[in-house]
CSV table of C-alpha atoms in Angstrom, one decimal:
chain,number,residue,atom,x,y,z
A,1,UNK,CA,15.8,23.8,-31.1
A,2,UNK,CA,13.4,21.5,-29.5
A,3,UNK,CA,13.0,21.0,-25.8
A,4,UNK,CA,13.5,16.7,-26.7
A,5,UNK,CA,16.5,17.5,-29.0
A,6,UNK,CA,18.2,19.6,-26.7
A,7,UNK,CA,17.8,16.9,-23.8
A,8,UNK,CA,19.3,14.4,-26.1
A,9,UNK,CA,21.8,16.2,-28.1
A,10,UNK,CA,22.8,17.8,-23.8
A,11,UNK,CA,26.8,17.3,-23.8
A,12,UNK,CA,27.3,14.7,-21.4
A,13,UNK,CA,30.8,15.7,-21.0
A,14,UNK,CA,30.0,18.8,-20.2
A,15,UNK,CA,26.6,17.9,-17.5
A,16,UNK,CA,29.2,16.1,-15.9
A,17,UNK,CA,31.9,18.6,-15.7
A,18,UNK,CA,29.4,21.1,-14.5
A,19,UNK,CA,27.9,19.4,-11.8
A,20,UNK,CA,31.4,18.2,-10.4
A,21,UNK,CA,31.6,22.0,-10.0
A,22,UNK,CA,29.1,22.7,-8.5
A,23,UNK,CA,28.5,22.6,-4.7
A,24,UNK,CA,24.9,21.7,-4.1
A,25,UNK,CA,22.6,20.5,-1.2
A,26,UNK,CA,19.2,19.1,-0.8
A,27,UNK,CA,16.8,18.0,1.9
A,28,UNK,CA,12.7,15.9,1.4
A,29,UNK,CA,11.4,16.8,4.7
A,30,UNK,CA,8.0,14.7,4.1
A,31,UNK,CA,5.3,13.7,6.7
A,32,UNK,CA,3.5,11.1,6.9
A,33,UNK,CA,-0.1,10.6,8.1
A,34,UNK,CA,-1.3,6.7,7.8
A,35,UNK,CA,-4.0,4.0,9.1
A,36,UNK,CA,-3.8,0.8,8.3
A,37,UNK,CA,-7.4,-1.0,8.3
A,38,UNK,CA,-6.4,-4.3,8.8
A,39,UNK,CA,-8.8,-5.9,6.2
A,40,UNK,CA,-8.7,-9.6,6.1
A,41,UNK,CA,-11.1,-10.0,8.5
A,42,UNK,CA,-13.2,-10.1,4.5
A,43,UNK,CA,-11.6,-12.3,3.2
A,44,UNK,CA,-11.4,-14.8,5.9
A,45,UNK,CA,-15.5,-14.3,6.4
A,46,UNK,CA,-15.8,-15.0,2.8
A,47,UNK,CA,-13.5,-17.7,2.9
A,48,UNK,CA,-16.5,-19.1,5.7
A,49,UNK,CA,-19.5,-18.2,3.8
A,50,UNK,CA,-20.1,-21.0,1.8
A,51,UNK,CA,-19.8,-23.5,4.7
A,52,UNK,CA,-22.2,-21.5,6.4
A,53,UNK,CA,-25.0,-21.8,3.8
A,54,UNK,CA,-24.5,-25.2,3.3
A,55,UNK,CA,-24.9,-25.6,7.1
A,56,UNK,CA,-28.2,-23.4,6.6
A,57,UNK,CA,-29.7,-24.8,4.2
A,58,UNK,CA,-29.8,-28.3,5.3
A,59,UNK,CA,-29.0,-27.9,8.9
A,60,UNK,CA,-28.8,-31.9,11.2
A,61,UNK,CA,-32.3,-32.7,12.6
A,62,UNK,CA,-32.7,-34.8,16.1
A,63,UNK,CA,-36.0,-37.1,16.4
A,64,UNK,CA,-37.6,-36.4,20.1
A,65,UNK,CA,-39.2,-38.9,22.0
A,66,UNK,CA,-40.9,-37.5,25.4
A,67,UNK,CA,-43.3,-40.0,27.4
A,68,UNK,CA,-46.1,-39.3,29.0
A,69,UNK,CA,-48.7,-41.5,31.4
A,70,UNK,CA,-52.7,-39.5,30.8
A,71,UNK,CA,-55.6,-40.8,31.6
A,72,UNK,CA,-56.7,-43.6,28.4
A,73,UNK,CA,-60.0,-41.3,28.4
A,74,UNK,CA,-57.0,-38.4,27.3
A,75,UNK,CA,-54.4,-41.4,25.2
A,76,UNK,CA,-54.3,-40.5,22.0
A,77,UNK,CA,-52.5,-42.8,20.0
A,78,UNK,CA,-51.5,-46.9,21.3
A,79,UNK,CA,-48.4,-47.6,20.7
A,80,UNK,CA,-46.4,-50.8,21.1
A,81,UNK,CA,-43.7,-49.2,24.2
A,82,UNK,CA,-48.1,-48.0,25.6
A,83,UNK,CA,-49.0,-51.7,26.2
A,84,UNK,CA,-45.5,-53.4,27.5
A,85,UNK,CA,-45.6,-50.4,30.1
A,86,UNK,CA,-49.1,-51.3,30.8
A,87,UNK,CA,-47.5,-54.7,31.4
A,88,UNK,CA,-45.4,-54.4,33.7
A,89,UNK,CA,-47.0,-51.8,35.3
A,90,UNK,CA,-50.4,-53.6,36.6
A,91,UNK,CA,-51.2,-51.0,38.6
A,92,UNK,CA,-52.4,-49.1,36.2
A,93,UNK,CA,-54.9,-51.5,35.1
A,94,UNK,CA,-58.5,-50.4,36.1
A,95,UNK,CA,-60.2,-53.8,35.5
A,96,UNK,CA,-59.9,-57.2,33.1
A,97,UNK,CA,-63.1,-58.5,31.7
A,98,UNK,CA,-64.3,-61.9,32.1
A,99,UNK,CA,-63.0,-62.4,28.1
A,100,UNK,CA,-59.3,-60.6,28.9
A,101,UNK,CA,-59.6,-57.2,27.6
A,102,UNK,CA,-58.1,-55.2,30.1
A,103,UNK,CA,-59.9,-51.5,30.8
A,104,UNK,CA,-56.6,-48.7,31.9
A,105,UNK,CA,-56.8,-45.8,34.4
A,106,UNK,CA,-53.5,-44.9,32.5
A,107,UNK,CA,-51.7,-45.1,29.8
A,108,UNK,CA,-48.2,-44.5,28.8
A,109,UNK,CA,-48.5,-41.6,25.6
A,110,UNK,CA,-45.0,-41.4,23.1
A,111,UNK,CA,-45.0,-38.3,21.4
A,112,UNK,CA,-41.9,-37.3,18.2
A,113,UNK,CA,-40.8,-35.0,17.9
A,114,UNK,CA,-38.3,-33.6,14.6
A,115,UNK,CA,-35.9,-31.6,16.1
A,116,UNK,CA,-33.1,-29.5,15.2
A,117,UNK,CA,-32.5,-27.7,18.8
A,118,UNK,CA,-29.0,-29.4,18.8
A,119,UNK,CA,-25.2,-28.3,20.2
A,120,UNK,CA,-23.6,-28.1,17.0
A,121,UNK,CA,-26.8,-26.4,15.5
A,122,UNK,CA,-26.6,-23.7,18.6
A,123,UNK,CA,-23.5,-23.4,17.7
A,124,UNK,CA,-24.0,-21.9,14.3
A,125,UNK,CA,-26.9,-19.9,15.9
A,126,UNK,CA,-24.4,-18.3,18.1
A,127,UNK,CA,-21.7,-18.3,15.5
A,128,UNK,CA,-23.9,-15.9,13.1
A,129,UNK,CA,-25.2,-13.9,15.9
A,130,UNK,CA,-21.6,-13.3,16.3
A,131,UNK,CA,-20.6,-12.5,13.4
A,132,UNK,CA,-23.0,-10.5,12.7
A,133,UNK,CA,-22.4,-8.5,15.8
A,134,UNK,CA,-18.6,-8.3,14.6
A,135,UNK,CA,-19.4,-6.7,10.7
A,136,UNK,CA,-21.7,-4.4,13.0
A,137,UNK,CA,-18.8,-3.5,14.6
A,138,UNK,CA,-16.2,-3.5,11.9
A,139,UNK,CA,-19.1,-0.9,9.4
A,140,UNK,CA,-18.8,1.6,12.7
A,141,UNK,CA,-14.6,1.6,13.7
A,142,UNK,CA,-15.1,3.9,10.5
A,143,UNK,CA,-14.1,3.9,6.7
A,144,UNK,CA,-12.5,0.3,6.5
A,145,UNK,CA,-10.1,1.2,3.9
A,146,UNK,CA,-6.4,2.0,4.3
A,147,UNK,CA,-4.6,4.9,3.0
A,148,UNK,CA,-1.5,7.0,3.1
A,149,UNK,CA,-1.4,11.2,3.6
A,150,UNK,CA,2.3,13.3,2.4
A,151,UNK,CA,3.5,16.1,2.5
A,152,UNK,CA,6.8,16.5,1.4
A,153,UNK,CA,9.4,19.8,0.8
A,154,UNK,CA,11.6,19.5,-1.3
A,155,UNK,CA,14.9,22.2,-1.3
A,156,UNK,CA,17.4,22.6,-2.9
A,157,UNK,CA,20.5,25.6,-3.0
A,158,UNK,CA,22.9,24.6,-5.5
A,159,UNK,CA,25.9,27.3,-6.3
A,160,UNK,CA,28.5,26.9,-9.8
A,161,UNK,CA,31.1,29.6,-10.1
A,162,UNK,CA,33.9,29.6,-12.9
A,163,UNK,CA,36.6,31.7,-14.9
A,164,UNK,CA,33.7,33.5,-16.9
A,165,UNK,CA,30.5,33.4,-14.5
A,166,UNK,CA,28.9,32.7,-11.7
A,167,UNK,CA,25.4,30.9,-11.3
A,168,UNK,CA,22.8,30.9,-7.9
A,169,UNK,CA,20.1,28.5,-7.2
A,170,UNK,CA,17.5,28.5,-4.2
A,171,UNK,CA,14.6,26.0,-5.0
A,172,UNK,CA,11.7,25.1,-2.9
A,173,UNK,CA,8.9,22.7,-4.0
A,174,UNK,CA,6.2,21.2,-2.2
A,175,UNK,CA,3.5,18.6,-3.1
A,176,UNK,CA,1.1,16.6,-1.2
A,177,UNK,CA,0.5,12.9,-2.5
A,178,UNK,CA,-2.9,10.9,-1.3
A,179,UNK,CA,-1.7,6.8,-1.9
A,180,UNK,CA,-5.4,4.4,-1.1
A,181,UNK,CA,-4.5,0.4,-0.8
A,182,UNK,CA,-6.2,-1.6,-2.9
A,183,UNK,CA,-8.5,-4.2,-1.0
A,184,UNK,CA,-10.5,-4.4,-4.7
A,185,UNK,CA,-11.3,-8.4,-5.7
A,186,UNK,CA,-12.7,-9.5,-8.1
A,187,UNK,CA,-13.6,-7.2,-9.7
A,188,UNK,CA,-14.9,-5.7,-6.6
A,189,UNK,CA,-14.6,-2.9,-3.9
A,190,UNK,CA,-14.0,-2.8,-0.9
A,191,UNK,CA,-16.9,-1.4,-0.2
A,192,UNK,CA,-18.7,-3.9,-2.1
A,193,UNK,CA,-17.3,-6.6,-0.2
A,194,UNK,CA,-18.4,-5.4,2.8
A,195,UNK,CA,-22.1,-5.0,1.6
A,196,UNK,CA,-22.0,-8.4,0.3
A,197,UNK,CA,-20.9,-9.7,3.3
A,198,UNK,CA,-23.7,-8.4,5.1
A,199,UNK,CA,-26.9,-8.6,3.4
A,200,UNK,CA,-25.5,-11.9,3.1
A,201,UNK,CA,-25.0,-12.2,7.5
A,202,UNK,CA,-29.1,-10.8,6.9
A,203,UNK,CA,-30.6,-13.6,5.1
A,204,UNK,CA,-28.8,-15.9,7.1
A,205,UNK,CA,-30.4,-14.3,10.7
A,206,UNK,CA,-33.3,-14.6,7.9
A,207,UNK,CA,-33.6,-17.5,8.1
A,208,UNK,CA,-36.0,-20.7,8.6
A,209,UNK,CA,-33.2,-22.4,10.6
A,210,UNK,CA,-31.9,-19.4,13.4
A,211,UNK,CA,-35.6,-18.5,13.4
A,212,UNK,CA,-36.2,-22.0,15.0
A,213,UNK,CA,-33.4,-21.3,16.7
A,214,UNK,CA,-34.9,-18.0,18.6
A,215,UNK,CA,-35.8,-19.3,22.1
A,216,UNK,CA,-32.9,-21.7,22.2
A,217,UNK,CA,-30.3,-20.9,24.5
A,218,UNK,CA,-26.4,-19.6,23.5
A,219,UNK,CA,-23.5,-21.3,23.2
A,220,UNK,CA,-20.3,-19.5,24.9
A,221,UNK,CA,-16.7,-21.2,24.7
A,222,UNK,CA,-14.9,-23.5,25.6
A,223,UNK,CA,-17.1,-24.7,22.2
A,224,UNK,CA,-17.9,-28.8,23.2
A,225,UNK,CA,-15.5,-31.3,20.1
A,226,UNK,CA,-18.1,-33.4,19.5
A,227,UNK,CA,-17.0,-35.5,16.4
A,228,UNK,CA,-19.6,-33.2,13.8
A,229,UNK,CA,-17.7,-30.1,14.8
A,230,UNK,CA,-14.7,-32.4,14.9
A,231,UNK,CA,-14.8,-33.9,11.6
A,232,UNK,CA,-17.3,-32.5,9.3
A,233,UNK,CA,-16.2,-30.2,6.5
A,234,UNK,CA,-18.6,-27.3,7.4
A,235,UNK,CA,-18.9,-27.4,11.1
A,236,UNK,CA,-14.7,-27.1,11.2
A,237,UNK,CA,-14.5,-24.1,9.2
A,238,UNK,CA,-17.0,-22.5,12.0
A,239,UNK,CA,-15.0,-23.6,14.4
A,240,UNK,CA,-12.2,-21.8,13.0
A,241,UNK,CA,-13.9,-18.4,11.7
A,242,UNK,CA,-15.5,-19.2,15.6
A,243,UNK,CA,-11.5,-18.5,17.5
A,244,UNK,CA,-10.7,-15.6,14.3
A,245,UNK,CA,-13.8,-14.1,16.1
A,246,UNK,CA,-13.0,-14.3,18.8
A,247,UNK,CA,-8.9,-13.5,19.1
A,248,UNK,CA,-9.8,-10.7,16.5
A,249,UNK,CA,-12.2,-8.6,18.2
A,250,UNK,CA,-9.5,-8.0,20.9
A,251,UNK,CA,-6.8,-7.8,18.7
A,252,UNK,CA,-7.7,-3.9,17.1
A,253,UNK,CA,-7.6,-3.5,13.8
A,254,UNK,CA,-7.3,-0.4,13.0
A,255,UNK,CA,-4.3,1.8,13.7
A,256,UNK,CA,-3.5,5.5,12.5
A,257,UNK,CA,0.4,6.7,12.3
A,258,UNK,CA,2.2,9.6,11.9
A,259,UNK,CA,5.9,9.9,11.1
A,260,UNK,CA,8.5,12.8,10.1
A,261,UNK,CA,11.3,11.9,8.1
A,262,UNK,CA,13.9,13.6,6.5
A,263,UNK,CA,16.8,12.3,3.4
A,264,UNK,CA,19.0,13.6,1.0
A,265,UNK,CA,18.2,11.0,-2.0
A,266,UNK,CA,21.3,11.7,-4.2
A,267,UNK,CA,18.9,9.8,-7.1
A,268,UNK,CA,16.5,13.5,-6.8
A,269,UNK,CA,19.3,14.4,-6.0
A,270,UNK,CA,21.4,14.7,-9.3
A,271,UNK,CA,18.3,15.7,-10.5
A,272,UNK,CA,17.8,18.7,-9.7
A,273,UNK,CA,21.4,19.4,-10.4
A,274,UNK,CA,20.9,18.8,-14.1
A,275,UNK,CA,17.3,21.4,-13.7
A,276,UNK,CA,20.6,23.7,-12.4
A,277,UNK,CA,22.4,23.5,-15.4
A,278,UNK,CA,20.2,23.8,-17.3
A,279,UNK,CA,18.8,27.1,-15.5
A,280,UNK,CA,22.6,27.9,-16.2
A,281,UNK,CA,23.2,26.6,-19.3
A,282,UNK,CA,19.6,28.6,-21.0
A,283,UNK,CA,20.3,32.1,-18.8
A,284,UNK,CA,24.0,31.2,-21.0
A,285,UNK,CA,22.3,31.0,-24.3
A,286,UNK,CA,19.9,34.1,-24.0
A,287,UNK,CA,22.8,36.0,-23.8
A,288,UNK,CA,23.2,38.6,-27.0
A,289,UNK,CA,25.6,41.8,-28.2
A,290,UNK,CA,22.8,43.6,-29.3
A,291,UNK,CA,22.3,44.1,-32.8
A,292,UNK,CA,24.2,45.4,-35.8
A,293,UNK,CA,22.2,46.2,-38.7
A,294,UNK,CA,24.6,46.4,-41.9
A,295,UNK,CA,23.9,50.1,-43.5
A,296,UNK,CA,25.4,49.0,-47.3
A,297,UNK,CA,22.9,45.7,-47.1
A,298,UNK,CA,19.9,48.1,-46.0
A,299,UNK,CA,20.8,51.0,-48.4
A,300,UNK,CA,20.8,49.0,-51.0
A,301,UNK,CA,17.4,47.9,-50.4
A,302,UNK,CA,16.1,51.1,-51.0
A,303,UNK,CA,18.5,51.4,-54.3
A,304,UNK,CA,17.0,48.1,-55.6
A,305,UNK,CA,13.5,49.5,-54.4
A,306,UNK,CA,13.5,52.8,-55.7
A,307,UNK,CA,15.2,51.9,-59.6
A,308,UNK,CA,13.1,49.2,-59.9
A,309,UNK,CA,9.8,51.3,-60.7
A,310,UNK,CA,7.9,54.3,-59.9
A,311,UNK,CA,7.4,54.0,-56.0
A,312,UNK,CA,6.5,56.5,-53.7
A,313,UNK,CA,7.8,57.0,-50.4
A,314,UNK,CA,4.5,56.6,-49.2
A,315,UNK,CA,4.4,53.0,-50.3
A,316,UNK,CA,7.2,52.2,-49.3
A,317,UNK,CA,7.2,52.7,-46.5
A,318,UNK,CA,3.7,51.1,-46.6
A,319,UNK,CA,4.6,47.9,-48.4
A,320,UNK,CA,8.4,48.4,-45.4
A,321,UNK,CA,6.4,48.6,-42.0
A,322,UNK,CA,3.7,45.4,-42.9
A,323,UNK,CA,6.8,43.6,-43.5
A,324,UNK,CA,8.1,44.4,-40.2
A,325,UNK,CA,4.8,43.9,-38.7
A,326,UNK,CA,4.9,40.2,-40.4
A,327,UNK,CA,8.7,39.1,-39.3
A,328,UNK,CA,7.2,40.9,-35.8
A,329,UNK,CA,4.9,38.7,-35.0
A,330,UNK,CA,7.1,35.2,-36.4
A,331,UNK,CA,10.2,35.9,-34.1
A,332,UNK,CA,7.0,36.4,-31.6
A,333,UNK,CA,5.8,32.8,-32.2
A,334,UNK,CA,9.4,31.4,-32.2
A,335,UNK,CA,9.8,32.8,-28.8
A,336,UNK,CA,6.4,31.2,-27.7
A,337,UNK,CA,7.4,27.7,-29.1
A,338,UNK,CA,10.2,27.4,-27.2
A,339,UNK,CA,9.4,29.6,-23.9
A,340,UNK,CA,6.7,25.8,-24.3
A,341,UNK,CA,9.5,23.8,-24.9
A,342,UNK,CA,10.9,24.8,-22.0
A,343,UNK,CA,7.9,24.7,-19.4
A,344,UNK,CA,6.9,21.3,-21.2
A,345,UNK,CA,10.6,19.3,-20.3
A,346,UNK,CA,9.8,20.8,-16.7
A,347,UNK,CA,6.2,20.0,-16.3
A,348,UNK,CA,8.1,16.7,-17.5
A,349,UNK,CA,11.1,16.0,-15.1
A,350,UNK,CA,8.0,17.6,-12.3
A,351,UNK,CA,6.2,14.9,-13.2
A,352,UNK,CA,9.4,12.2,-12.8
A,353,UNK,CA,10.6,14.0,-9.3
A,354,UNK,CA,7.1,13.3,-8.0
A,355,UNK,CA,6.8,9.9,-9.2
A,356,UNK,CA,11.3,9.8,-7.0
A,357,UNK,CA,9.1,11.0,-4.1
A,358,UNK,CA,6.9,8.5,-3.8
A,359,UNK,CA,9.3,5.8,-3.4
A,360,UNK,CA,9.7,7.6,0.2
A,361,UNK,CA,7.0,5.9,1.4
């Protein structure tokens, strides 16, 4: 009988009666090693990257005006500010000609220069530097993946007695599971996401904007809450990232946990009880009496052969041996099919048991 048909045709009442009269126990011991890595920083950085990119591509600029009083021969440009300053500081006049020409001794020189050396921009430069250090530290911590390694040992014992027979079973099953938390997003693996962040930060640090602030003084906490930082969306997000990095540079983001659990799961025990029934039922099926051969049938077969024609003893033995070998082959093949059915059943049963064990984690 096909093993699937066998399972489907099990007598439910017979199974329940067997299990009810069975004394059995199960112990499931699980040794669990967990590594928990908080990868929320990856989500946070990925969320803030577009805002930082907006600032770095379009930095805020400011016109710086410098004023120096220089000898007249060094003055490059005479501006309204120069003339106004000279009128207010007559001591800088060397002489005045009769025609009204004024010859200054010194003149105010005004320089105007565009600069990005603003507090808000220095804040972004310091943020990028901090972000680079943070990511490097995370990469040096070790693997960023979260996983659980579980070693299960299941010990099952069962005993069944009735008027005609008794059965005992002692079973130990060991299994190992390696489960990893899937941190992929939008089709990208955890490693690809971290690599992308590293590449983007490298591009930020190589930008003209960041290089232009190389000599500027770094910004440190507490951050000065200027109107730009508090109200401009890109800078608001940058401030949020700054505060996140500060908090998570202090708090550990990776933890290792080792624990041992023991349980007596009734649902799993019920499945092993069923397996005990099938084992016992298989043993009952193998009982058979010694074969009894009907001499009358064999005598008739030989007589029919002998009287049907000129058949020699040698020919008869040859035919008999051939048929006996063919019958033996068919028997072995059928027995192999039965064994395969049982093996397939227990393999499937083992898979379902492993799935049940995974719920313990």
